[in-house]
């Protein structure tokens, strides 16, 4: 079910032949826009407020609810955990791929794949009432025109760029995308990358964790969080296959929207993508979210699309004990973040979540610790 070739193609498509000097200017401009807190309505929230460089481009803008960010007005909250933008440049547009005769959805930015690329993705937070809350792109363009970096904006996009506000807004999103494709955001500088390059070695515990991570009868993490075992190229170890999975993540009752017992975040089957792909409305896609990269996972807490797990150990333990110790994760011992009619869509087939009550989990406590130790090697320096 997991396709690796698409990763190689998507990585290759992100490499530009443009002159480095011109890239440097637009990347610099993008970084200034990314960190500009004057671009929200009201002022005070930047892209970088929820995607903090120090947290490997994740965060929640100092929200009182750790799982989700608040908006610029501080009167509303998001409904999903903020995903990292690190290595997002490798995410291909949403598409169906065919594996063993089965059509499998993959790709697209956001947890539900609704944006095709970084330029398109950058638009939504500016408008979203749960984020930066601007009424239109024109208002963002006017704020940029008044910003200290406006001369650089004109240098990159032309002296008359602000004469057409909608073009200026689109240009700002191009600059943001250029920054997000830069080596600052995608450095490949972790201990694991150095290990791949032959410049570092894993400790015994980290090596054990790596082997468990790959073992199809133990962690089986590589099934979704893929890497090319025949390659030492870090770009072929993105730790995601960009497909979608429903693993029965527990409901996060701290998210304000979830105080309404009738509210469920159904992921792919409720995505805007259903307008172009009506087949996604099939209940088998309800509760499915795109598999995230594990790069920097040790410093990007909380975990899962709803931020329900605070520690990496809990996240790994959940995979192993979801059905062998279900009451640890669900108040009534059954999946609780989707209506019962969708419970059949939860992945019960692949290890490690193919266990039943009374059976031993695929991983012991010591093995979980080893996998966590390995995951900690994925943190960029």
mmCIF file of C-alpha atoms in Angstrom:
data_model
loop_
_atom_site.group_PDB
_atom_site.id
_atom_site.type_symbol
_atom_site.label_atom_id
_atom_site.label_comp_id
_atom_site.label_asym_id
_atom_site.label_seq_id
_atom_site.Cartn_x
_atom_site.Cartn_y
_atom_site.Cartn_z
ATOM 1 C CA UNK A 1 0.000 0.000 0.000
ATOM 2 C CA UNK A 2 2.978 2.301 0.342
ATOM 3 C CA UNK A 3 4.601 3.877 -2.698
ATOM 4 C CA UNK A 4 8.149 5.175 -2.447
ATOM 5 C CA UNK A 5 8.766 6.196 -6.047
ATOM 6 C CA UNK A 6 6.420 9.157 -5.688
ATOM 7 C CA UNK A 7 8.671 10.533 -2.937
ATOM 8 C CA UNK A 8 11.668 10.571 -5.248
ATOM 9 C CA UNK A 9 9.664 12.329 -7.950
ATOM 10 C CA UNK A 10 8.283 14.936 -5.563
ATOM 11 C CA UNK A 11 11.745 15.621 -4.144
ATOM 12 C CA UNK A 12 13.182 16.099 -7.601
ATOM 13 C CA UNK A 13 10.370 18.469 -8.572
ATOM 14 C CA UNK A 14 11.305 20.811 -5.730
ATOM 15 C CA UNK A 15 14.816 21.459 -7.006
ATOM 16 C CA UNK A 16 15.087 24.761 -8.846
ATOM 17 C CA UNK A 17 17.489 25.765 -11.603
ATOM 18 C CA UNK A 18 17.012 29.478 -10.865
ATOM 19 C CA UNK A 19 20.126 31.539 -10.035
ATOM 20 C CA UNK A 20 20.984 31.356 -6.371
ATOM 21 C CA UNK A 21 21.257 35.164 -6.011
ATOM 22 C CA UNK A 22 17.656 35.717 -7.075
ATOM 23 C CA UNK A 23 16.473 32.875 -4.821
ATOM 24 C CA UNK A 24 18.278 34.434 -1.866
ATOM 25 C CA UNK A 25 16.421 37.732 -2.184
ATOM 26 C CA UNK A 26 12.998 36.174 -2.460
ATOM 27 C CA UNK A 27 13.736 33.785 0.404
ATOM 28 C CA UNK A 28 14.811 36.721 2.578
ATOM 29 C CA UNK A 29 11.654 38.603 1.649
ATOM 30 C CA UNK A 30 9.575 35.537 2.442
ATOM 31 C CA UNK A 31 11.178 35.213 5.863
ATOM 32 C CA UNK A 32 10.336 38.843 6.668
ATOM 33 C CA UNK A 33 6.716 38.349 5.634
ATOM 34 C CA UNK A 34 6.607 35.078 7.561
ATOM 35 C CA UNK A 35 7.590 36.816 10.810
ATOM 36 C CA UNK A 36 5.612 40.059 10.317
ATOM 37 C CA UNK A 37 3.012 40.380 13.095
ATOM 38 C CA UNK A 38 1.432 43.451 11.461
ATOM 39 C CA UNK A 39 -0.201 41.363 8.742
ATOM 40 C CA UNK A 40 -3.079 40.012 10.835
ATOM 41 C CA UNK A 41 -6.360 41.701 11.744
ATOM 42 C CA UNK A 42 -5.876 42.997 14.365
ATOM 43 C CA UNK A 43 -2.094 43.116 14.318
ATOM 44 C CA UNK A 44 -0.210 40.710 16.527
ATOM 45 C CA UNK A 45 -0.127 37.369 14.710
ATOM 46 C CA UNK A 46 2.348 36.290 12.049
ATOM 47 C CA UNK A 47 2.805 33.031 10.191
ATOM 48 C CA UNK A 48 5.762 32.540 12.519
ATOM 49 C CA UNK A 49 3.575 32.947 15.589
ATOM 50 C CA UNK A 50 2.164 29.455 15.036
ATOM 51 C CA UNK A 51 5.181 28.130 13.103
ATOM 52 C CA UNK A 52 8.012 29.164 15.385
ATOM 53 C CA UNK A 53 11.510 28.561 14.007
ATOM 54 C CA UNK A 54 12.697 27.562 17.489
ATOM 55 C CA UNK A 55 10.033 24.838 17.590
ATOM 56 C CA UNK A 56 10.973 23.630 14.102
ATOM 57 C CA UNK A 57 8.154 25.657 12.605
ATOM 58 C CA UNK A 58 5.328 24.461 14.819
ATOM 59 C CA UNK A 59 3.608 26.133 17.784
ATOM 60 C CA UNK A 60 0.293 27.514 18.978
ATOM 61 C CA UNK A 61 0.867 31.291 19.352
ATOM 62 C CA UNK A 62 0.879 31.065 23.155
ATOM 63 C CA UNK A 63 -2.634 29.646 23.138
ATOM 64 C CA UNK A 64 -4.288 28.678 26.411
ATOM 65 C CA UNK A 65 -5.190 25.372 24.716
ATOM 66 C CA UNK A 66 -1.938 23.582 23.985
ATOM 67 C CA UNK A 67 -3.408 21.473 21.168
ATOM 68 C CA UNK A 68 -4.589 24.356 18.983
ATOM 69 C CA UNK A 69 -3.708 27.980 18.293
ATOM 70 C CA UNK A 70 -5.867 30.998 19.048
ATOM 71 C CA UNK A 71 -6.689 33.598 16.414
ATOM 72 C CA UNK A 72 -5.434 37.170 16.110
ATOM 73 C CA UNK A 73 -8.471 38.517 17.995
ATOM 74 C CA UNK A 74 -7.916 36.019 20.822
ATOM 75 C CA UNK A 75 -11.620 35.148 20.732
ATOM 76 C CA UNK A 76 -11.523 31.854 18.851
ATOM 77 C CA UNK A 77 -9.398 28.741 18.461
ATOM 78 C CA UNK A 78 -8.443 26.406 15.678
ATOM 79 C CA UNK A 79 -9.704 22.844 15.574
ATOM 80 C CA UNK A 80 -6.454 21.116 14.544
ATOM 81 C CA UNK A 81 -2.896 20.881 15.770
ATOM 82 C CA UNK A 82 -0.567 23.216 13.852
ATOM 83 C CA UNK A 83 1.480 21.103 11.405
ATOM 84 C CA UNK A 84 5.141 21.829 10.813
ATOM 85 C CA UNK A 85 6.080 23.599 7.597
ATOM 86 C CA UNK A 86 9.513 21.988 7.700
ATOM 87 C CA UNK A 87 9.888 19.655 4.729
ATOM 88 C CA UNK A 88 6.408 20.613 3.485
ATOM 89 C CA UNK A 89 8.023 21.551 0.183
ATOM 90 C CA UNK A 90 8.199 17.839 -0.613
ATOM 91 C CA UNK A 91 4.443 17.265 -0.292
ATOM 92 C CA UNK A 92 3.003 16.622 -3.767
ATOM 93 C CA UNK A 93 -0.422 17.933 -4.816
ATOM 94 C CA UNK A 94 -3.384 15.797 -3.853
ATOM 95 C CA UNK A 95 -3.901 12.845 -6.184
ATOM 96 C CA UNK A 96 -4.933 9.229 -6.293
ATOM 97 C CA UNK A 97 -2.232 6.647 -6.866
ATOM 98 C CA UNK A 98 -2.819 3.011 -7.728
ATOM 99 C CA UNK A 99 -1.171 0.232 -5.756
ATOM 100 C CA UNK A 100 -2.115 -3.424 -6.283
ATOM 101 C CA UNK A 101 -5.219 -2.268 -8.104
ATOM 102 C CA UNK A 102 -6.370 -0.051 -5.224
ATOM 103 C CA UNK A 103 -6.816 3.698 -5.622
ATOM 104 C CA UNK A 104 -5.140 5.419 -2.707
ATOM 105 C CA UNK A 105 -5.401 9.146 -1.869
ATOM 106 C CA UNK A 106 -2.137 10.921 -1.158
ATOM 107 C CA UNK A 107 -0.609 14.386 -1.034
ATOM 108 C CA UNK A 108 -1.922 17.891 -0.583
ATOM 109 C CA UNK A 109 -1.072 20.383 2.149
ATOM 110 C CA UNK A 110 -2.940 20.781 5.443
ATOM 111 C CA UNK A 111 -4.066 17.723 7.389
ATOM 112 C CA UNK A 112 -6.833 17.123 4.835
ATOM 113 C CA UNK A 113 -4.846 17.845 1.662
ATOM 114 C CA UNK A 114 -6.982 20.734 0.485
ATOM 115 C CA UNK A 115 -4.133 22.902 -0.901
ATOM 116 C CA UNK A 116 -2.029 21.802 -3.850
ATOM 117 C CA UNK A 117 1.200 23.654 -3.098
ATOM 118 C CA UNK A 118 2.887 26.124 -0.764
ATOM 119 C CA UNK A 119 1.740 29.163 -2.742
ATOM 120 C CA UNK A 120 -1.869 28.066 -2.467
ATOM 121 C CA UNK A 121 -1.495 27.017 1.168
ATOM 122 C CA UNK A 122 -0.108 30.421 2.186
ATOM 123 C CA UNK A 123 -3.328 32.191 1.216
ATOM 124 C CA UNK A 124 -5.743 30.586 3.672
ATOM 125 C CA UNK A 125 -4.242 31.640 7.040
ATOM 126 C CA UNK A 126 -4.443 35.297 6.000
ATOM 127 C CA UNK A 127 -8.239 34.968 5.516
ATOM 128 C CA UNK A 128 -9.165 32.354 8.071
ATOM 129 C CA UNK A 129 -11.188 33.800 10.949
ATOM 130 C CA UNK A 130 -9.536 31.267 13.245
ATOM 131 C CA UNK A 131 -6.104 32.582 12.257
ATOM 132 C CA UNK A 132 -5.011 35.976 10.915
ATOM 133 C CA UNK A 133 -8.528 37.146 10.041
ATOM 134 C CA UNK A 134 -7.994 39.579 7.150
ATOM 135 C CA UNK A 135 -11.071 40.498 5.082
ATOM 136 C CA UNK A 136 -9.239 40.247 1.740
ATOM 137 C CA UNK A 137 -5.855 39.988 0.083
ATOM 138 C CA UNK A 138 -5.948 43.700 -0.730
ATOM 139 C CA UNK A 139 -5.726 44.559 2.950
ATOM 140 C CA UNK A 140 -2.667 42.333 3.357
ATOM 141 C CA UNK A 141 -1.011 43.974 0.344
ATOM 142 C CA UNK A 142 -1.567 47.424 1.842
ATOM 143 C CA UNK A 143 0.056 46.333 5.102
ATOM 144 C CA UNK A 144 3.045 44.970 3.227
ATOM 145 C CA UNK A 145 3.333 48.234 1.288
ATOM 146 C CA UNK A 146 3.683 50.037 4.624
ATOM 147 C CA UNK A 147 6.189 47.539 6.030
ATOM 148 C CA UNK A 148 9.928 48.295 6.414
ATOM 149 C CA UNK A 149 10.741 45.603 3.845
ATOM 150 C CA UNK A 150 8.532 47.160 1.110
ATOM 151 C CA UNK A 151 11.649 48.338 -0.827
ATOM 152 C CA UNK A 152 12.872 44.732 -0.972
ATOM 153 C CA UNK A 153 9.407 43.640 -2.096
ATOM 154 C CA UNK A 154 9.627 46.134 -4.994
ATOM 155 C CA UNK A 155 13.143 45.007 -5.806
ATOM 156 C CA UNK A 156 12.009 41.402 -6.110
ATOM 157 C CA UNK A 157 8.661 41.927 -7.852
ATOM 158 C CA UNK A 158 8.953 45.310 -9.571
ATOM 159 C CA UNK A 159 8.559 48.970 -8.638
ATOM 160 C CA UNK A 160 4.893 49.085 -9.645
ATOM 161 C CA UNK A 161 3.895 45.911 -7.823
ATOM 162 C CA UNK A 162 1.669 47.661 -5.282
ATOM 163 C CA UNK A 163 -0.360 49.331 -8.064
ATOM 164 C CA UNK A 164 -2.243 46.043 -8.347
ATOM 165 C CA UNK A 165 -2.977 44.836 -4.804
ATOM 166 C CA UNK A 166 -4.236 41.392 -5.797
ATOM 167 C CA UNK A 167 -1.031 40.743 -7.746
ATOM 168 C CA UNK A 168 0.988 42.026 -4.788
ATOM 169 C CA UNK A 169 -0.828 39.592 -2.498
ATOM 170 C CA UNK A 170 -0.128 36.677 -4.824
ATOM 171 C CA UNK A 171 3.501 37.779 -4.967
ATOM 172 C CA UNK A 172 3.691 37.770 -1.161
ATOM 173 C CA UNK A 173 2.536 34.164 -1.185
ATOM 174 C CA UNK A 174 5.229 33.338 -3.744
ATOM 175 C CA UNK A 175 7.820 34.828 -1.394
ATOM 176 C CA UNK A 176 6.440 32.866 1.551
ATOM 177 C CA UNK A 177 6.612 29.679 -0.493
ATOM 178 C CA UNK A 178 10.203 30.440 -1.509
ATOM 179 C CA UNK A 179 11.170 30.844 2.149
ATOM 180 C CA UNK A 180 9.445 27.604 3.067
ATOM 181 C CA UNK A 181 11.414 25.836 0.337
ATOM 182 C CA UNK A 182 14.705 27.233 1.610
ATOM 183 C CA UNK A 183 17.421 25.350 3.457
ATOM 184 C CA UNK A 184 16.534 27.282 6.611
ATOM 185 C CA UNK A 185 13.224 25.439 6.786
ATOM 186 C CA UNK A 186 14.526 22.196 5.283
ATOM 187 C CA UNK A 187 18.087 21.830 6.587
ATOM 188 C CA UNK A 188 18.531 18.039 6.774
ATOM 189 C CA UNK A 189 20.876 18.639 9.709
ATOM 190 C CA UNK A 190 19.798 15.983 12.214
ATOM 191 C CA UNK A 191 21.952 13.309 13.806
ATOM 192 C CA UNK A 192 20.172 10.808 11.590
ATOM 193 C CA UNK A 193 21.163 12.803 8.499
ATOM 194 C CA UNK A 194 24.761 12.751 9.666
ATOM 195 C CA UNK A 195 24.410 9.012 10.219
ATOM 196 C CA UNK A 196 23.185 8.607 6.642
ATOM 197 C CA UNK A 197 26.157 10.624 5.417
ATOM 198 C CA UNK A 198 28.551 8.425 7.384
ATOM 199 C CA UNK A 199 29.568 11.287 9.676
ATOM 200 C CA UNK A 200 27.914 10.053 12.863
ATOM 201 C CA UNK A 201 26.834 6.798 14.458
ATOM 202 C CA UNK A 202 23.735 5.838 16.386
ATOM 203 C CA UNK A 203 23.985 4.698 19.985
ATOM 204 C CA UNK A 204 23.051 1.120 20.792
ATOM 205 C CA UNK A 205 19.623 2.243 22.022
ATOM 206 C CA UNK A 206 19.028 4.453 18.969
ATOM 207 C CA UNK A 207 20.096 1.641 16.639
ATOM 208 C CA UNK A 208 17.753 -0.764 18.413
ATOM 209 C CA UNK A 209 14.959 1.763 18.003
ATOM 210 C CA UNK A 210 15.737 2.154 14.311
ATOM 211 C CA UNK A 211 15.536 -1.608 13.804
ATOM 212 C CA UNK A 212 12.208 -1.776 15.676
ATOM 213 C CA UNK A 213 10.981 1.201 13.628
ATOM 214 C CA UNK A 214 11.617 -0.808 10.452
ATOM 215 C CA UNK A 215 10.549 -4.239 11.717
ATOM 216 C CA UNK A 216 7.248 -5.172 10.049
ATOM 217 C CA UNK A 217 6.283 -7.385 12.988
ATOM 218 C CA UNK A 218 7.120 -4.826 15.689
ATOM 219 C CA UNK A 219 6.873 -1.071 15.191
ATOM 220 C CA UNK A 220 6.215 -1.267 11.448
ATOM 221 C CA UNK A 221 6.542 2.528 11.432
ATOM 222 C CA UNK A 222 8.282 2.448 8.059
ATOM 223 C CA UNK A 223 5.041 1.293 6.429
ATOM 224 C CA UNK A 224 3.685 4.857 6.559
ATOM 225 C CA UNK A 225 6.649 6.963 7.688
ATOM 226 C CA UNK A 226 8.782 5.750 4.838
ATOM 227 C CA UNK A 227 12.419 5.986 3.902
ATOM 228 C CA UNK A 228 14.459 4.269 1.227
ATOM 229 C CA UNK A 229 16.462 1.573 2.963
ATOM 230 C CA UNK A 230 18.757 1.387 -0.052
ATOM 231 C CA UNK A 231 19.667 5.064 0.041
ATOM 232 C CA UNK A 232 21.941 7.241 2.185
ATOM 233 C CA UNK A 233 20.416 10.410 0.712
ATOM 234 C CA UNK A 234 18.543 12.331 3.447
ATOM 235 C CA UNK A 235 15.997 13.580 0.896
ATOM 236 C CA UNK A 236 14.899 9.978 0.416
ATOM 237 C CA UNK A 237 14.174 9.711 4.136
ATOM 238 C CA UNK A 238 11.207 12.056 4.527
ATOM 239 C CA UNK A 239 9.452 9.730 7.019
ATOM 240 C CA UNK A 240 6.076 9.979 5.318
ATOM 241 C CA UNK A 241 4.443 8.479 2.254
ATOM 242 C CA UNK A 242 1.898 11.363 2.142
ATOM 243 C CA UNK A 243 -1.036 8.934 2.179
ATOM 244 C CA UNK A 244 -4.044 9.062 4.514
ATOM 245 C CA UNK A 245 -4.842 6.849 7.463
ATOM 246 C CA UNK A 246 -7.447 6.551 10.184
ATOM 247 C CA UNK A 247 -5.811 5.179 13.308
ATOM 248 C CA UNK A 248 -8.632 5.970 15.720
ATOM 249 C CA UNK A 249 -6.986 8.920 17.448
ATOM 250 C CA UNK A 250 -8.762 9.655 20.757
ATOM 251 C CA UNK A 251 -10.954 12.728 21.030
ATOM 252 C CA UNK A 252 -9.207 15.748 22.489
ATOM 253 C CA UNK A 253 -11.786 17.169 24.865
ATOM 254 C CA UNK A 254 -9.691 20.269 25.534
ATOM 255 C CA UNK A 255 -10.340 21.675 22.058
ATOM 256 C CA UNK A 256 -13.150 24.219 22.492
ATOM 257 C CA UNK A 257 -15.057 23.017 19.399
ATOM 258 C CA UNK A 258 -15.191 19.523 20.910
ATOM 259 C CA UNK A 259 -17.297 20.721 23.826
ATOM 260 C CA UNK A 260 -20.158 20.193 21.406
ATOM 261 C CA UNK A 261 -20.642 16.426 21.536
ATOM 262 C CA UNK A 262 -22.102 16.532 18.037
ATOM 263 C CA UNK A 263 -18.964 18.078 16.562
ATOM 264 C CA UNK A 264 -16.550 15.716 14.830
ATOM 265 C CA UNK A 265 -13.548 16.516 12.678
ATOM 266 C CA UNK A 266 -13.869 13.864 9.975
ATOM 267 C CA UNK A 267 -10.758 14.768 7.995
ATOM 268 C CA UNK A 268 -10.514 13.680 4.374
ATOM 269 C CA UNK A 269 -14.174 12.832 3.765
ATOM 270 C CA UNK A 270 -15.167 16.343 4.866
ATOM 271 C CA UNK A 271 -12.364 18.144 3.040
ATOM 272 C CA UNK A 272 -12.935 20.803 0.394
ATOM 273 C CA UNK A 273 -11.381 18.238 -1.940
ATOM 274 C CA UNK A 274 -14.745 16.462 -2.105
ATOM 275 C CA UNK A 275 -15.901 19.122 -4.583
ATOM 276 C CA UNK A 276 -13.422 17.786 -7.138
ATOM 277 C CA UNK A 277 -13.249 14.220 -5.849
ATOM 278 C CA UNK A 278 -16.799 13.180 -4.829
ATOM 279 C CA UNK A 279 -15.580 9.661 -4.119
ATOM 280 C CA UNK A 280 -13.846 11.029 -1.003
ATOM 281 C CA UNK A 281 -17.263 11.308 0.621
ATOM 282 C CA UNK A 282 -17.180 7.546 1.064
ATOM 283 C CA UNK A 283 -17.212 6.774 4.774
ATOM 284 C CA UNK A 284 -14.004 4.761 4.454
ATOM 285 C CA UNK A 285 -12.188 8.092 4.262
ATOM 286 C CA UNK A 286 -13.898 9.568 7.330
ATOM 287 C CA UNK A 287 -11.416 10.062 10.147
ATOM 288 C CA UNK A 288 -8.446 9.805 7.786
ATOM 289 C CA UNK A 289 -5.702 12.425 7.904
ATOM 290 C CA UNK A 290 -2.489 12.779 5.939
ATOM 291 C CA UNK A 291 0.516 10.959 7.411
ATOM 292 C CA UNK A 292 2.897 13.672 8.717
ATOM 293 C CA UNK A 293 6.675 13.663 8.509
ATOM 294 C CA UNK A 294 8.457 12.459 11.638
ATOM 295 C CA UNK A 295 11.375 14.806 11.102
ATOM 296 C CA UNK A 296 11.784 16.968 14.223
ATOM 297 C CA UNK A 297 9.005 14.991 15.900
ATOM 298 C CA UNK A 298 10.753 15.036 19.293
ATOM 299 C CA UNK A 299 10.363 18.835 19.508
ATOM 300 C CA UNK A 300 7.010 19.347 17.802
ATOM 301 C CA UNK A 301 4.627 18.294 20.587
ATOM 302 C CA UNK A 302 1.655 17.942 20.780
ATOM 303 C CA UNK A 303 0.956 15.025 18.454
ATOM 304 C CA UNK A 304 -1.731 13.843 16.027
ATOM 305 C CA UNK A 305 -4.093 16.065 14.051
ATOM 306 C CA UNK A 306 -5.897 17.092 17.235
ATOM 307 C CA UNK A 307 -2.863 17.408 19.513
ATOM 308 C CA UNK A 308 -4.252 14.860 21.950
ATOM 309 C CA UNK A 309 -0.845 13.490 23.008
ATOM 310 C CA UNK A 310 1.682 15.711 24.759
ATOM 311 C CA UNK A 311 4.614 13.323 24.966
ATOM 312 C CA UNK A 312 6.230 11.344 22.195
ATOM 313 C CA UNK A 313 6.259 8.289 24.431
ATOM 314 C CA UNK A 314 2.469 8.435 24.757
ATOM 315 C CA UNK A 315 2.082 8.751 20.995
ATOM 316 C CA UNK A 316 4.238 5.678 20.336
ATOM 317 C CA UNK A 317 2.584 3.744 23.163
ATOM 318 C CA UNK A 318 -0.845 4.485 21.692
ATOM 319 C CA UNK A 319 0.106 2.830 18.427
ATOM 320 C CA UNK A 320 1.111 -0.319 20.266
ATOM 321 C CA UNK A 321 -1.647 -0.565 22.893
ATOM 322 C CA UNK A 322 -4.665 1.082 21.276
ATOM 323 C CA UNK A 323 -6.729 -2.108 21.234
ATOM 324 C CA UNK A 324 -4.946 -4.192 23.867
ATOM 325 C CA UNK A 325 -5.530 -1.512 26.521
ATOM 326 C CA UNK A 326 -8.320 0.525 24.968
ATOM 327 C CA UNK A 327 -9.658 2.031 28.201
ATOM 328 C CA UNK A 328 -6.345 3.797 28.667
ATOM 329 C CA UNK A 329 -7.172 5.847 25.568
ATOM 330 C CA UNK A 330 -10.969 5.956 25.378
ATOM 331 C CA UNK A 331 -13.303 6.588 28.341
ATOM 332 C CA UNK A 332 -15.689 3.826 27.239
ATOM 333 C CA UNK A 333 -13.074 1.613 25.660
ATOM 334 C CA UNK A 334 -14.181 2.339 22.060
ATOM 335 C CA UNK A 335 -13.106 4.861 19.429
ATOM 336 C CA UNK A 336 -14.619 8.154 20.443
ATOM 337 C CA UNK A 337 -13.698 10.856 17.896
ATOM 338 C CA UNK A 338 -16.056 9.826 15.109
ATOM 339 C CA UNK A 339 -19.667 8.618 15.003
ATOM 340 C CA UNK A 340 -20.043 4.858 15.397
ATOM 341 C CA UNK A 341 -20.918 4.398 11.713
ATOM 342 C CA UNK A 342 -17.316 5.296 10.857
ATOM 343 C CA UNK A 343 -15.576 3.038 13.374
ATOM 344 C CA UNK A 344 -15.157 0.402 10.700
ATOM 345 C CA UNK A 345 -12.807 2.772 8.853
ATOM 346 C CA UNK A 346 -10.174 2.586 11.601
ATOM 347 C CA UNK A 347 -7.040 0.739 10.521
ATOM 348 C CA UNK A 348 -6.962 -2.563 12.372
ATOM 349 C CA UNK A 349 -4.998 -4.557 9.820
ATOM 350 C CA UNK A 350 -1.396 -3.369 9.968
ATOM 351 C CA UNK A 351 0.986 -3.972 12.862
ATOM 352 C CA UNK A 352 1.312 -2.633 15.497
ATOM 353 C CA UNK A 353 -2.400 -1.841 15.727
ATOM 354 C CA UNK A 354 -3.624 -5.262 14.679
ATOM 355 C CA UNK A 355 -3.958 -6.580 18.237
ATOM 356 C CA UNK A 356 -7.102 -7.545 20.122
ATOM 357 C CA UNK A 357 -8.031 -7.288 23.813
ATOM 358 C CA UNK A 358 -6.139 -9.878 25.798
ATOM 359 C CA UNK A 359 -3.298 -10.136 23.318
ATOM 360 C CA UNK A 360 0.170 -8.826 24.068
ATOM 361 C CA UNK A 361 1.013 -5.546 22.308
ATOM 362 C CA UNK A 362 3.538 -5.611 19.506
ATOM 363 C CA UNK A 363 5.985 -3.517 21.541
ATOM 364 C CA UNK A 364 7.232 -3.801 25.114
ATOM 365 C CA UNK A 365 7.865 -0.741 27.282
ATOM 366 C CA UNK A 366 11.612 -1.033 26.657
ATOM 367 C CA UNK A 367 11.067 -1.273 22.912
ATOM 368 C CA UNK A 368 8.902 1.850 22.996
ATOM 369 C CA UNK A 369 11.726 3.685 24.796
ATOM 370 C CA UNK A 370 14.129 2.558 22.071
ATOM 371 C CA UNK A 371 11.884 3.846 19.278
ATOM 372 C CA UNK A 372 11.543 7.191 21.072
ATOM 373 C CA UNK A 373 15.344 7.364 21.349
ATOM 374 C CA UNK A 374 15.620 6.804 17.608
ATOM 375 C CA UNK A 375 12.979 9.437 16.852
ATOM 376 C CA UNK A 376 15.012 11.932 18.861
ATOM 377 C CA UNK A 377 17.810 11.568 16.280
ATOM 378 C CA UNK A 378 15.526 13.188 13.687
ATOM 379 C CA UNK A 379 15.792 16.633 15.302
ATOM 380 C CA UNK A 380 17.503 19.229 13.103
ATOM 381 C CA UNK A 381 20.406 21.038 14.717
#
